[in-house]
Structures are given as C-alpha cells and as structure tokens.
Amino acid sequence: MSLEINENTTINEITRAYPNTLAIFKEFHVDSCCGGGDSLAQACQKGGQDLDELIETLKNSI
C-alpha cells in the first residue's frame, strides 16, 4: 500500500497502512489511539514535537 505521508496525513491513515509506525508514534510521544484522527501537523502542534523530524522518521521506516 502506498500512502503519501505529509503534514495533512492522519495518524490513523498511517498506522492502518503501516502498523510498524506505532512504535515511532510512541517514541515521539504522539497519541496514536485517542488522537488518531489528528493530522501529523495537529498532533505535533498539540505535543510540541518537531513535525519535519517525525515525517522524516516515518518515511524512513516504511
């Protein structure tokens, strides 16, 4: 499955397509359960994570 990962992609979309990314969200302290409907940008804004770093890490994992 090919999914474009960008700031507008939701956590749920990513974890459904690539279940291995759950560990990355945990590492970055991003809520992948209750916050799964959030886009990456929304999640990083809420939690103070570096959006570009998260996206790069996710892309490198797939």
XYZ file of C-alpha atoms in Angstrom:
62
model
C 0.000 0.000 0.000
C 1.313 3.414 -0.910
C 0.313 6.347 1.233
C 1.776 9.823 0.933
C 2.932 10.925 4.359
C 2.769 14.670 4.864
C 1.582 17.167 7.455
C -2.063 16.564 6.500
C -1.986 12.767 6.755
C -3.797 11.498 9.834
C -2.241 9.216 12.384
C -4.990 6.636 11.737
C -4.244 6.585 8.000
C -0.560 5.993 8.671
C -0.991 3.296 11.314
C -3.556 1.422 9.199
C -1.243 1.398 6.184
C 1.957 0.848 8.176
C 1.324 -0.765 11.590
C 5.058 -0.707 12.358
C 4.805 3.079 12.753
C 3.009 2.686 16.091
C 6.414 2.382 17.753
C 7.525 5.663 16.181
C 4.473 7.494 17.465
C 5.185 6.077 20.910
C 8.835 7.180 20.660
C 7.733 10.714 19.737
C 5.065 10.716 22.492
C 2.269 11.158 19.959
C -1.159 9.808 20.968
C -1.922 7.260 18.254
C -5.079 5.999 19.954
C -7.401 8.807 21.035
C -5.541 11.309 18.862
C -5.607 9.072 15.806
C -7.922 11.376 13.896
C -5.409 14.210 14.126
C -3.183 15.109 11.224
C 0.548 14.966 11.849
C 0.604 18.766 11.985
C -2.167 18.858 14.600
C -0.525 16.164 16.718
C 2.855 17.900 16.663
C 1.289 21.257 17.463
C -0.506 19.751 20.470
C 2.527 17.874 21.773
C 5.379 20.160 20.760
C 7.101 17.591 18.546
C 9.211 18.535 15.519
C 6.927 17.892 12.528
C 9.704 17.587 9.947
C 11.657 15.148 12.109
C 8.564 12.991 12.674
C 7.707 12.901 8.972
C 11.288 12.006 8.036
C 11.391 9.236 10.646
C 8.055 7.828 9.453
C 9.134 7.869 5.801
C 12.413 6.161 6.647
C 10.541 3.377 8.456
C 8.402 2.291 5.507
